[in-house]
Each structure stands twice: as C-alpha cells, then as structure tokens.
Short mmCIF file of C-alpha atoms and ligand atoms in Angstrom, two decimals:
data_model
loop_
_atom_site.label_atom_id
_atom_site.label_comp_id
_atom_site.label_asym_id
_atom_site.label_seq_id
_atom_site.Cartn_x
_atom_site.Cartn_y
_atom_site.Cartn_z
CA ASP A 1 -13.00 40.71 13.02
CA PHE A 2 -14.58 37.89 14.71
CA PRO A 3 -11.52 36.95 16.76
CA GLU A 4 -13.80 33.62 18.59
CA GLU A 5 -14.60 32.22 15.43
CA ILE A 6 -13.54 29.69 12.66
CA ILE A 7 -15.09 29.66 9.51
CA VAL A 8 -14.24 26.48 7.38
CA ALA A 9 -15.73 25.09 4.21
CA ARG A 10 -14.98 21.69 2.03
CA GLN A 11 -15.06 21.71 -1.46
CA GLN A 12 -12.59 19.67 -3.27
CA ALA A 13 -9.83 19.03 -0.92
CA PRO A 14 -11.11 16.40 2.73
CA LEU A 15 -12.34 18.53 6.06
CA VAL A 16 -12.43 17.18 9.53
CA ILE A 17 -13.96 18.42 12.54
CA GLY A 18 -12.65 17.35 15.97
CA PHE A 19 -14.96 17.94 19.12
CA GLY A 20 -13.01 17.78 22.15
CA ALA A 21 -13.66 18.63 26.41
CA GLY A 22 -14.60 22.50 25.65
CA GLU A 23 -12.13 22.34 22.19
CA PHE A 24 -12.93 21.93 18.52
CA PHE A 25 -10.10 21.39 16.14
CA CYS A 26 -9.94 21.23 12.33
CA ALA A 27 -7.90 19.06 10.35
CA SER A 28 -7.25 18.42 6.28
CA ASP A 29 -7.74 14.69 7.71
CA THR A 30 -8.75 12.35 11.18
CA PRO A 31 -4.53 11.21 11.40
CA ALA A 32 -4.01 14.43 12.87
CA LEU A 33 -6.87 14.84 15.62
CA VAL A 34 -6.31 11.88 17.20
CA SER A 35 -4.57 12.29 19.93
CA HIS A 36 -6.71 14.86 20.82
CA THR A 37 -10.08 14.17 20.45
CA ARG A 38 -11.87 10.48 18.55
CA THR A 39 -15.07 12.41 18.00
CA VAL A 40 -14.97 13.82 14.24
CA LEU A 41 -17.32 14.58 11.80
CA SER A 42 -16.57 14.76 8.19
CA LEU A 43 -17.51 17.61 6.28
CA GLU A 44 -19.32 17.00 2.84
CA ASN A 45 -18.23 19.05 -0.81
CA GLY A 46 -20.16 22.37 -0.44
CA GLU A 47 -20.19 22.53 3.61
CA LEU A 48 -19.58 25.04 5.84
CA ALA A 49 -18.42 24.81 10.06
CA ARG A 50 -18.06 28.00 12.13
CA LEU A 51 -15.63 26.83 15.03
CA THR A 52 -16.42 29.22 18.12
CA SER A 53 -15.53 28.11 22.05
CA MET A 54 -19.67 27.09 22.16
CA GLY A 55 -20.12 24.75 19.98
CA VAL A 56 -19.21 23.82 16.04
CA GLU A 57 -22.61 25.14 13.82
CA VAL A 58 -22.41 23.41 10.29
CA TYR A 59 -23.76 25.01 7.74
CA SER A 60 -25.04 24.40 2.94
CA PHE A 61 -22.78 26.59 1.23
CA ALA A 62 -26.27 28.75 0.88
CA GLY A 63 -26.29 29.58 4.56
CA GLU A 64 -29.45 26.54 5.19
CA ARG A 65 -28.39 25.63 9.27
CA LEU A 66 -27.45 21.45 9.22
CA LYS A 67 -27.97 19.30 11.76
CA LYS A 68 -25.20 16.29 11.10
CA SER A 69 -24.14 14.56 14.39
CA PRO A 70 -20.87 13.57 15.09
CA ARG A 71 -19.02 10.11 15.00
CA ILE A 72 -16.91 8.17 17.11
CA LEU A 73 -13.27 6.67 15.63
CA GLY A 74 -12.26 3.49 16.67
CA TRP A 75 -8.70 4.80 16.78
CA SER A 76 -7.08 4.19 20.55
CA PRO A 77 -4.31 7.69 21.15
CA VAL A 78 -1.77 5.11 21.36
CA LEU A 79 -1.49 4.59 17.46
CA VAL A 80 -0.16 7.82 17.72
CA GLU A 81 2.80 7.79 19.82
CA LYS A 82 5.99 6.89 19.52
CA GLN A 83 5.88 3.19 21.47
CA GLY A 84 9.91 3.64 22.31
CA PHE A 85 10.95 3.84 18.90
CA LYS A 86 12.78 6.79 17.96
CA HIS A 87 10.43 7.23 13.87
CA PHE A 88 6.74 6.17 13.01
CA MET A 89 8.19 4.69 10.62
CA HIS A 90 10.14 2.11 12.52
CA LYS A 91 7.29 1.12 14.50
CA GLU A 92 4.89 0.99 11.47
CA ILE A 93 7.61 -1.16 10.32
CA TYR A 94 6.77 -3.91 13.74
CA GLU A 95 3.60 -3.02 13.38
CA GLN A 96 3.45 -5.74 10.45
CA PRO A 97 3.11 -8.93 11.72
CA ALA A 98 -0.55 -7.62 13.54
CA VAL A 99 -1.67 -6.05 11.10
CA VAL A 100 -1.06 -9.01 8.70
CA ARG A 101 -2.31 -10.57 10.96
CA ALA A 102 -5.19 -8.34 11.37
CA CYS A 103 -6.14 -9.32 7.43
CA LEU A 104 -6.46 -12.48 8.04
CA GLU A 105 -8.27 -12.30 11.16
CA ALA A 106 -10.86 -9.90 9.42
CA TYR A 107 -11.24 -11.77 6.23
CA LEU A 108 -10.08 -15.53 6.17
CA ASP A 109 -12.77 -18.38 7.59
CA SER A 110 -10.43 -19.42 10.25
CA ASP A 111 -11.81 -23.41 10.66
CA TRP A 112 -12.24 -24.02 7.17
CA GLN A 113 -10.08 -26.79 6.55
CA PRO A 114 -8.04 -27.90 2.82
CA GLY A 115 -11.13 -29.84 1.16
CA ASN A 116 -13.92 -27.86 2.38
CA PRO A 117 -15.69 -26.97 -1.36
CA ASN A 118 -16.95 -23.64 0.45
CA SER A 119 -14.24 -20.31 0.31
CA PRO A 120 -11.70 -19.22 2.88
CA ILE A 121 -12.21 -15.58 1.98
CA ASN A 122 -15.68 -13.31 3.06
CA LEU A 123 -14.04 -10.02 2.06
CA ASN A 124 -17.86 -8.98 2.28
CA LEU A 125 -18.82 -8.06 -0.65
CA PRO A 126 -22.34 -9.33 -2.40
CA LYS A 127 -21.36 -12.48 -5.74
CA GLU A 128 -22.52 -10.53 -8.60
CA LEU A 129 -19.87 -7.42 -8.06
CA CYS A 130 -17.46 -10.24 -9.55
CA THR A 131 -19.55 -12.25 -11.57
CA ASP A 132 -19.04 -12.01 -15.51
CA VAL A 133 -15.89 -10.11 -15.00
CA GLU A 134 -14.25 -9.74 -18.00
CA GLN A 135 -11.74 -7.49 -17.01
CA ILE A 136 -10.31 -4.99 -14.84
CA SER A 137 -8.69 -1.22 -14.24
CA ILE A 138 -7.36 -0.88 -10.69
CA LEU A 139 -6.67 2.99 -10.79
CA ALA A 140 -3.81 4.29 -7.61
CA CYS A 141 -0.69 6.15 -7.19
CA GLY A 142 2.59 5.26 -5.84
CA THR A 143 2.67 2.61 -3.34
CA SER A 144 -0.76 1.81 -3.54
CA TRP A 145 0.13 1.53 -7.28
CA HIS A 146 3.39 -0.94 -6.22
CA ALA A 147 0.16 -2.95 -4.79
CA SER A 148 -1.81 -2.44 -7.00
CA LEU A 149 1.17 -4.22 -9.79
CA ILE A 150 1.20 -7.40 -7.66
CA GLY A 151 -2.52 -7.39 -7.83
CA LYS A 152 -2.78 -7.74 -10.97
CA TYR A 153 -0.45 -10.11 -11.43
CA LEU A 154 -2.58 -11.84 -9.11
CA LEU A 155 -5.87 -11.29 -10.10
CA GLU A 156 -4.26 -12.40 -13.74
CA GLN A 157 -2.33 -15.62 -12.24
CA LEU A 158 -4.79 -16.99 -10.16
CA ALA A 159 -8.23 -15.77 -11.43
CA ASN A 160 -7.62 -15.51 -14.45
CA ILE A 161 -9.17 -12.36 -14.86
CA PRO A 162 -7.11 -9.47 -17.35
CA THR A 163 -6.06 -6.46 -15.41
CA ALA A 164 -4.48 -2.74 -15.87
CA VAL A 165 -3.43 -0.73 -13.12
CA GLN A 166 -3.66 3.05 -14.30
CA TYR A 167 -1.40 5.80 -12.89
CA ALA A 168 -4.38 7.65 -11.98
CA SER A 169 -3.45 11.60 -12.47
CA GLU A 170 -2.24 9.65 -16.46
CA TYR A 171 -5.97 7.95 -16.81
CA ARG A 172 -8.30 10.93 -16.68
CA TYR A 173 -6.19 12.43 -19.68
CA ALA A 174 -6.10 8.93 -22.04
CA PRO A 175 -9.29 6.75 -19.83
CA ALA A 176 -9.36 3.04 -21.40
CA PRO A 177 -12.55 1.90 -23.36
CA LEU A 178 -15.51 0.92 -20.78
CA THR A 179 -17.42 -2.43 -21.14
CA PRO A 180 -20.30 -3.56 -19.21
CA ASN A 181 -17.61 -6.00 -17.76
CA THR A 182 -15.29 -3.60 -16.50
CA LEU A 183 -14.75 -3.97 -12.57
CA THR A 184 -12.77 -1.05 -11.30
CA ILE A 185 -11.29 -1.10 -8.60
CA GLY A 186 -9.33 2.09 -6.36
CA VAL A 187 -6.41 1.60 -4.03
CA THR A 188 -5.51 4.82 -1.51
CA GLN A 189 -4.00 4.24 1.62
CA SER A 190 -5.68 7.96 2.74
CA GLY A 191 -8.54 7.77 0.49
CA GLU A 192 -8.29 10.89 -0.07
CA THR A 193 -5.66 11.18 -3.14
CA ALA A 194 -7.03 13.39 -5.09
CA ASP A 195 -5.61 12.01 -8.49
CA THR A 196 -7.31 8.26 -7.88
CA LEU A 197 -10.19 9.78 -5.78
CA ALA A 198 -10.65 12.65 -9.47
CA ALA A 199 -10.46 9.10 -12.08
CA LEU A 200 -12.97 7.18 -10.28
CA GLY A 201 -14.83 10.11 -10.49
CA MET A 202 -14.91 10.10 -13.95
CA GLU A 203 -15.46 6.67 -13.66
CA GLN A 204 -18.58 6.65 -12.55
CA GLN A 205 -19.61 9.05 -14.44
CA ARG A 206 -18.79 7.08 -18.01
CA ARG A 207 -21.08 4.80 -15.95
CA ALA A 208 -24.18 6.84 -15.54
CA GLY A 209 -26.69 5.83 -17.83
CA PHE A 210 -25.50 2.04 -17.34
CA THR A 211 -27.45 -1.03 -15.58
CA ASP A 212 -27.39 -0.69 -11.47
CA LYS A 213 -25.18 -3.30 -11.95
CA PHE A 214 -22.87 -2.02 -14.40
CA ARG A 215 -22.75 0.51 -12.00
CA SER A 216 -22.16 -0.79 -8.88
CA ARG A 217 -19.15 -2.54 -10.67
CA MET A 218 -16.67 -0.03 -8.84
CA LEU A 219 -14.11 -1.26 -5.66
CA GLY A 220 -12.26 0.34 -2.54
CA ILE A 221 -9.64 -0.91 -0.74
CA THR A 222 -8.62 2.03 1.50
CA ASN A 223 -6.86 2.25 5.17
CA ARG A 224 -9.92 4.51 5.95
CA THR A 225 -13.41 3.82 6.22
CA GLU A 226 -14.10 7.13 7.13
CA SER A 227 -12.35 8.53 4.09
CA SER A 228 -13.90 10.26 1.10
CA ILE A 229 -13.09 7.12 -1.57
CA ALA A 230 -15.03 4.93 1.03
CA HIS A 231 -18.39 7.01 1.09
CA MET A 232 -17.72 7.15 -3.00
CA MET A 233 -17.54 3.82 -3.31
CA PRO A 234 -21.00 0.79 -3.81
CA HIS A 235 -18.12 -1.61 -2.23
CA VAL A 236 -15.43 -1.11 -0.30
CA ILE A 237 -12.40 -3.39 1.29
CA ASN A 238 -10.62 -2.27 4.64
CA THR A 239 -7.79 -3.15 4.78
CA HIS A 240 -6.78 -3.02 8.84
CA ALA A 241 -3.34 -1.61 8.44
CA GLY A 242 -4.39 0.91 11.96
CA ILE A 243 -3.67 4.81 11.01
CA GLU A 244 0.34 5.40 9.33
CA VAL A 245 2.03 8.70 10.73
CA GLY A 246 5.38 8.25 8.63
CA VAL A 247 4.83 9.66 5.41
CA ALA A 248 6.34 6.46 3.71
CA ALA A 249 3.73 3.45 3.96
CA THR A 250 4.21 0.66 4.74
CA LYS A 251 2.15 -0.96 7.28
CA THR A 252 -0.45 0.05 4.47
CA PHE A 253 1.34 -1.37 1.29
CA VAL A 254 2.01 -5.31 3.11
CA THR A 255 -2.00 -5.04 3.70
CA GLN A 256 -2.81 -4.04 0.50
CA LEU A 257 -0.98 -6.20 -0.82
CA MET A 258 -3.23 -8.80 1.94
CA ALA A 259 -6.08 -7.94 0.27
CA PHE A 260 -4.92 -8.24 -3.08
CA TYR A 261 -4.41 -11.90 -1.99
CA PHE A 262 -7.96 -12.16 -0.55
CA LEU A 263 -9.82 -11.19 -3.59
CA ALA A 264 -7.43 -13.30 -5.84
CA LEU A 265 -8.36 -16.35 -4.16
CA ASP A 266 -11.97 -15.55 -3.85
CA LEU A 267 -12.53 -14.89 -7.32
CA ALA A 268 -10.39 -18.34 -8.16
CA HIS A 269 -12.25 -20.04 -6.08
CA GLN A 270 -15.33 -18.48 -7.94
CA ARG A 271 -13.89 -19.29 -10.86
CA GLN A 272 -12.76 -22.25 -10.92
CA THR A 273 -8.88 -21.36 -11.82
CA ILE A 274 -7.39 -23.17 -8.99
CA SER A 275 -7.37 -25.72 -7.67
CA THR A 276 -7.98 -26.91 -4.31
CA GLU A 277 -4.47 -28.37 -3.56
CA ARG A 278 -2.88 -24.82 -3.61
CA LEU A 279 -5.36 -23.25 -3.49
CA ALA A 280 -5.19 -24.60 0.70
CA GLU A 281 -0.93 -24.21 0.30
CA ILE A 282 -2.15 -20.48 -0.19
CA ILE A 283 -3.98 -20.58 2.57
CA ALA A 284 -1.17 -21.50 4.40
CA GLY A 285 1.36 -19.71 3.50
CA LEU A 286 -0.79 -16.96 3.98
CA ARG A 287 -1.73 -17.74 7.75
CA GLN A 288 2.71 -18.60 8.40
CA LEU A 289 3.36 -14.87 7.22
CA PRO A 290 3.32 -12.71 10.98
CA ALA A 291 5.58 -15.46 12.30
CA GLU A 292 7.74 -16.37 9.19
CA ILE A 293 7.78 -11.27 9.68
CA GLU A 294 8.74 -11.43 13.31
CA LYS A 295 10.90 -14.12 12.80
CA PHE A 296 12.66 -12.00 10.19
CA LEU A 297 13.08 -8.56 12.12
CA GLU A 298 13.60 -9.97 15.38
CA ILE A 299 16.65 -11.74 13.49
CA GLN A 300 18.27 -9.64 11.00
CA GLU A 301 16.98 -5.89 11.88
CA GLN A 302 20.93 -5.30 13.57
CA TYR A 303 22.46 -6.55 10.37
CA VAL A 304 20.37 -4.63 8.10
CA GLU A 305 21.61 -1.10 10.24
CA GLU A 306 24.81 -2.01 9.91
CA LEU A 307 24.80 -2.30 6.49
CA SER A 308 22.92 0.50 5.20
CA HIS A 309 25.66 2.15 7.29
CA GLN A 310 28.23 1.29 4.80
CA PHE A 311 25.43 3.85 2.04
CA THR A 312 25.08 7.21 3.77
CA GLU A 313 26.69 8.79 1.26
CA THR A 314 25.47 6.80 -1.44
CA GLN A 315 24.22 8.53 -4.38
CA ASP A 316 22.91 6.18 -6.73
CA PHE A 317 21.20 2.97 -6.67
CA ILE A 318 19.13 0.11 -8.80
CA PHE A 319 16.64 -2.28 -7.20
CA LEU A 320 15.94 -5.36 -9.70
CA GLY A 321 12.76 -8.22 -8.94
CA ARG A 322 10.94 -9.98 -11.83
CA GLY A 323 7.55 -11.27 -12.34
CA ILE A 324 5.85 -10.55 -8.89
CA ASN A 325 8.82 -9.22 -7.46
CA PHE A 326 9.52 -6.11 -10.04
CA PRO A 327 7.45 -3.56 -8.27
CA ILE A 328 8.93 -4.56 -4.55
CA ALA A 329 12.20 -3.43 -6.78
CA LEU A 330 10.15 0.01 -7.37
CA GLU A 331 8.64 -0.31 -4.55
CA GLY A 332 12.45 -0.14 -2.89
CA ALA A 333 13.43 2.57 -4.70
CA LEU A 334 10.74 4.87 -4.16
CA LYS A 335 11.31 3.77 0.10
CA LEU A 336 14.93 5.43 -0.64
CA LYS A 337 14.35 8.25 -2.53
CA GLU A 338 11.39 10.02 -0.52
CA ILE A 339 13.31 9.82 2.67
CA SER A 340 16.46 9.64 2.30
CA TYR A 341 16.65 11.72 -0.98
CA ILE A 342 19.00 9.87 -2.65
CA HIS A 343 18.80 8.55 -6.64
CA ALA A 344 17.16 5.14 -6.81
CA GLU A 345 15.52 3.41 -9.81
CA GLY A 346 13.92 -0.04 -9.57
CA TYR A 347 13.83 -2.06 -12.60
CA PRO A 348 13.03 -5.57 -14.09
CA ALA A 349 15.67 -7.08 -13.62
CA GLY A 350 15.51 -8.20 -17.58
CA GLU A 351 14.98 -5.10 -19.35
CA MET A 352 19.00 -3.84 -17.65
CA LYS A 353 20.98 -4.59 -20.78
CA HIS A 354 18.14 -2.80 -22.93
CA GLY A 355 19.65 0.39 -21.62
CA PRO A 356 20.14 0.95 -17.88
CA ILE A 357 23.30 -1.33 -17.31
CA ALA A 358 25.80 1.80 -18.67
CA LEU A 359 24.40 3.68 -15.46
CA LEU A 360 26.70 0.81 -13.50
CA ASP A 361 30.32 1.33 -12.09
CA ALA A 362 31.65 0.34 -8.16
CA LYS A 363 30.04 3.27 -6.90
CA VAL A 364 26.58 2.17 -7.78
CA PRO A 365 24.73 -0.24 -5.29
CA VAL A 366 22.57 -3.26 -7.09
CA VAL A 367 20.12 -4.40 -4.97
CA ALA A 368 18.47 -7.81 -6.18
CA ILE A 369 14.56 -9.62 -5.51
CA ALA A 370 16.12 -13.56 -6.11
CA MET A 371 13.25 -15.71 -4.68
CA PRO A 372 13.68 -19.00 -5.39
CA GLY A 373 10.79 -19.67 -7.53
CA SER A 374 10.09 -19.23 -11.60
CA VAL A 375 12.33 -16.26 -12.13
CA TYR A 376 14.91 -17.15 -9.85
CA GLU A 377 18.13 -18.08 -12.20
CA LYS A 378 16.94 -15.82 -14.08
CA VAL A 379 17.76 -12.87 -12.14
CA LEU A 380 20.92 -14.07 -10.59
CA SER A 381 22.31 -14.47 -14.23
CA ASN A 382 20.57 -10.50 -14.62
CA ALA A 383 22.93 -10.22 -11.61
CA GLN A 384 26.40 -11.44 -12.45
CA GLU A 385 26.11 -9.17 -15.21
CA ALA A 386 25.26 -6.30 -12.88
CA LYS A 387 28.53 -8.04 -10.96
CA ALA A 388 30.60 -7.94 -13.88
CA ARG A 389 30.27 -4.11 -14.84
CA ASP A 390 31.44 -3.55 -11.34
CA ALA A 391 28.00 -3.35 -9.27
CA ARG A 392 28.44 -4.08 -5.48
CA LEU A 393 25.26 -6.71 -5.25
CA ILE A 394 22.91 -7.07 -2.30
CA GLY A 395 20.93 -10.09 -2.84
CA VAL A 396 17.29 -10.14 -1.29
CA THR A 397 17.56 -13.94 -0.95
CA PRO A 398 16.15 -17.05 1.56
CA LYS A 399 19.34 -18.18 3.24
CA GLN A 400 18.76 -21.51 1.38
CA GLY A 401 20.08 -20.53 -1.79
CA VAL A 402 22.99 -19.29 -0.58
CA ALA A 403 24.93 -21.35 -2.74
CA GLU A 404 23.61 -20.06 -6.11
CA ALA A 405 24.06 -17.14 -4.61
CA ASP A 406 27.06 -16.69 -3.48
CA ILE A 407 27.40 -13.47 -6.73
CA PHE A 408 26.35 -11.44 -3.49
CA ASP A 409 28.60 -9.15 -1.90
CA HIS A 410 25.91 -8.87 0.80
CA ILE A 411 23.18 -11.25 1.57
CA LEU A 412 20.08 -9.72 3.32
CA PRO A 413 18.55 -12.74 4.57
CA VAL A 414 14.63 -13.08 3.84
CA PRO A 415 12.68 -16.13 4.59
CA LEU A 416 11.59 -18.91 2.04
CA VAL A 417 8.18 -19.55 1.68
CA ASP A 418 5.91 -19.70 -1.53
CA GLU A 419 7.31 -17.31 -4.19
CA LEU A 420 3.31 -16.11 -4.97
CA LEU A 421 3.38 -14.80 -1.17
CA SER A 422 7.40 -13.43 -0.91
CA PRO A 423 6.75 -10.21 -2.32
CA ILE A 424 4.92 -9.32 1.58
CA VAL A 425 8.73 -11.00 2.46
CA THR A 426 10.92 -9.26 0.47
CA VAL A 427 9.00 -5.55 0.48
CA ILE A 428 10.32 -5.17 4.59
CA PRO A 429 14.25 -5.69 4.44
CA LEU A 430 14.59 -3.32 1.39
CA GLN A 431 11.54 -1.07 4.05
CA LEU A 432 14.29 -1.35 6.28
CA LEU A 433 17.88 -0.84 3.85
CA ALA A 434 16.01 2.96 3.44
CA TYR A 435 14.51 3.26 6.95
CA HIS A 436 17.93 3.18 8.07
CA ILE A 437 19.86 5.06 5.78
CA ALA A 438 17.58 8.21 6.17
CA ALA A 439 17.51 8.02 10.01
CA ARG A 440 21.93 7.76 10.04
CA ARG A 441 21.61 10.18 7.62
CA GLY A 442 19.77 12.84 9.86
CA LEU A 443 16.63 13.02 7.91
CA ASP A 444 13.64 13.76 9.22
CA VAL A 445 12.27 10.33 8.58
CA ASP A 446 8.49 10.55 9.45
CA GLN A 447 8.23 13.55 6.80
CA PRO A 448 10.46 13.76 4.69
CA ARG A 449 11.33 17.19 2.32
CA ASN A 450 8.40 18.61 0.21
CA LEU A 451 5.80 15.10 0.84
CA ALA A 452 2.36 15.47 2.65
CA LYS A 453 0.57 11.79 3.69
CA SER A 454 -2.08 12.85 1.85
CA VAL A 455 -1.69 14.32 -1.38
CA THR A 456 -5.37 15.80 -1.73
CA VAL A 457 -4.11 18.99 -4.39
CA GLU A 458 -4.17 16.93 -8.12
O1 LIG B 501 -2.76 7.39 0.10
P1 LIG B 501 -2.53 6.82 -0.75
O2 LIG B 501 -2.39 5.78 -0.22
O3 LIG B 501 -3.96 7.35 -2.23
O4 LIG B 501 -1.30 8.25 -1.54
C1 LIG B 501 -0.45 7.42 -2.64
C2 LIG B 501 0.85 8.58 -2.93
O5 LIG B 501 0.59 9.50 -2.89
C3 LIG B 501 1.25 7.52 -1.70
O6 LIG B 501 2.08 6.02 -2.02
C4 LIG B 501 2.81 7.67 -1.45
O7 LIG B 501 3.47 7.67 -3.07
C5 LIG B 501 3.90 7.83 -0.67
N1 LIG B 501 4.49 7.99 0.29
C6 LIG B 501 5.00 6.41 -0.56
O8 LIG B 501 5.20 5.95 -0.14
#
C-alpha cells in the first residue's frame, strides 16, 4: 500500500539508519553502510523510523515524533575495500601490525622510561573502578571468549586477581554469586552479540540496589564505540582495530589481547604485584610486537601457504597448547573449523592422554604450540607422545629452539618473544593456515556458511 516508504523498528537486535545524498539506508550493523555513507543514526530499543525518498522520521513506539541527530563515523571507506587482497580476512591478517601499533599509541605513554614510578598505561578509566576489586568475572562468546581466557591468565598472573571466564550464553542460566568487590567485564568486538549483552544486562539488574560504586563496576571491551555494549557499560576500552569485515575474527582478536595486556599491567602496577624491571621488560616487548609481526608476515607467509596446500583434503586436525597458549590452540581450531569446514579440536596438551590421544593416527595432523618458557619442555614431550601415534606434527615454535624441537615434521617459525606476549605471535600462523586451506578449497572465506559477523540473536 505504501511502495515509497519503509518502516523499521528496533527491539533488542541493533538497527542503524544511514543518510546518503538523496538516499537512505537501514542495516543491522554499521559496517554494512560504510561504503554508502558515514552519516548514521542508531535507533534505541522501542524506536521506529519511517524512511522515504524525502528523509527519515524517527518515532517512539507510542507514536511520538523524536528529534535525533545522526553522527559521522570516524571510519574511512578504504577500510571496506580489499586493497588488492583476494579476501578481507587476508587483508585483516596483514593489518595486525598496524592495529597493534594503534593500541600502543592509544594507551601507552610513549615517553615512559624504565624507572618512572608512574604507570606507563592510560586506559582512561577512573581509578575507583578497580580499587579493592577482589575478583573479576569475564563474559564473552567465540573468539572473544578465547581472548578472555588469555585475559584471565594475565589478570591472575600479573595482577594477582582471581578471574573467571564464562560463556555468556551459559552464564545467564547459572550465574556465579556476585560480591560487591567483583568487576564484571564484557568482551565483544561487535558490541552487539545478543548472548553477551543479555548476560551483561542480567548482571546490571543483579547490581541494582547496591551502592553506585558497585553498580558501576562494569567494563566493556569492544571494537565498536557506537555499539550497544558501549551504551550499556559505564566504562569501555576501545580496541582500535577498525572495521573487520571477514566473519572470522583476526585483527579484533589481537587487539582484545592488547586491551588485556594493558589492563592487567595497569592493575599490577596499581597493586604493586609486578616489579619495575618486569614491567619495563614487558613494555619493551609490547613495543617490539608490530615489527615482529611484520617481519613474520614478510618472511613466512609463502611457506605457510605452501604447507597449507598439503592439508586441503584433511578431515580432522588437533591443536595443542599449554599455559598462556592453550587458548591459542582453541582459537587455531575455531579459525580452521569456521572457514574451512574441517573438523578441528583445540586441547590443553597435557590432557591428550586422558582420552583424545585415542583419536590420533597418521591421518590426523597435530599442531603444537611450543614457545620457550614455563611449559616448553612439557609441550614438546606431549608432542612426542602424539608423534609416537604416527601423527604428523606441525610445530608453532621459534627457529632458535629448533634443535630441541626436531621432532616436528614441519615448523611454522614464529619470532622468539617473551612467553607472556607469545599469543600475539603464535596466533598469526594459525590464522594463515586456516585462511590458505579454506582459500585453496575454494570456499567463501569472508562469509562462511551458517555464520554472521554479529550474532544478534540468542
Ligand atoms: O562480536 P563478538 O566478539 O561478540 O563475537 C563473538 C563470536 O560470535 C565471534 O568471535 C565468532 O566466534 C567469530 N566468528 C570467530 O571468528
């Protein structure tokens, strides 16, 4: 009856209106609009909009006309171009040095020198957010959940704060007891994951009736400062990764890790749980990361690509890691599953002997992440156990350790960095491995079947 107009309404799932030159758009996510316009307006729950060729009118659900002004996104349309890459995912893997650099620029004091008693980190968070915090609860899904597991390792080992990481989709149905000294952190790159928002909403309600200080002990870590989580949370850390188009999270994952490094180090500094020497060492290591990743991509990508071609027909993969690299084993397996449709499992290397080792034979390649440090020898010995079952072994390990690591059939040589920082370099060959296997299989790498970039339904 009204062919010249579209009526849209928002309830829970996000809805964004775009303003072009004589044309108007609506979408469930801002990146969809960037190649058309950067002038956008996000509707709130319970709001309606009427789009015609003359303009956009916004109403409350009760029919009252609302005055709302659009805002200009800070993103450039170049971010949604492939710039010579065949797929966005590949381009986004290559953007990782730049986004890690952007995080360093945003949060690290460039003039800070060892010996300076002030914190080198400024996350723009009020000090009282973390004073007296006795435990941290992190809620997330998918790759953000993997980043959160590394966050837990850092917060516990550096800042000495007991930390629990929960799948947001599970947490709502079995929430942990909440104490006034709990800091709740929601991690979501899109800021729109329905399960994460619902779990955080429940936590907000559970806090109602408590003091202001307790109510505001909630923090969001997101790549989208205009998203629902950013509106919902009293405090936010922006991960500065720019738009990520590929459904498989890559650059947003490493920037979530950067956010956790900064948070854990800042808390460790405030609580004096880190020596000044160790702090200076980690800061120096963080500053080196962009150059290390660049070098890796330049020198090793071709080898990873050639190697990946040997696995295009493989049906099952196992990824092993321990300590801070166990979540990277999970992430390597998830990347492979979601874009190449090859079954893969990530496992803590020491747990193989409790069951999954029965899966191994010559047809199941095993990727072992072996970084020199506290669990290096243990991982090598677990890899040896896999080799004894005829598994083809791929080591993600630095060249420097190659003599001890000659058990591997293939090595993806990563830079030798501090064990604590190693997830940022060990994840990259796994992203590339998944990417090249999927691309070689001719699959739709950026938009794998059954998946969406923002999962806005529960
Ligand atoms: O936007 P979010 O970080 O909340 O997304 C969570 C997951 O849906 C997401 O990480 C998903 O697992 C990715 N496809 C992983 O590559």
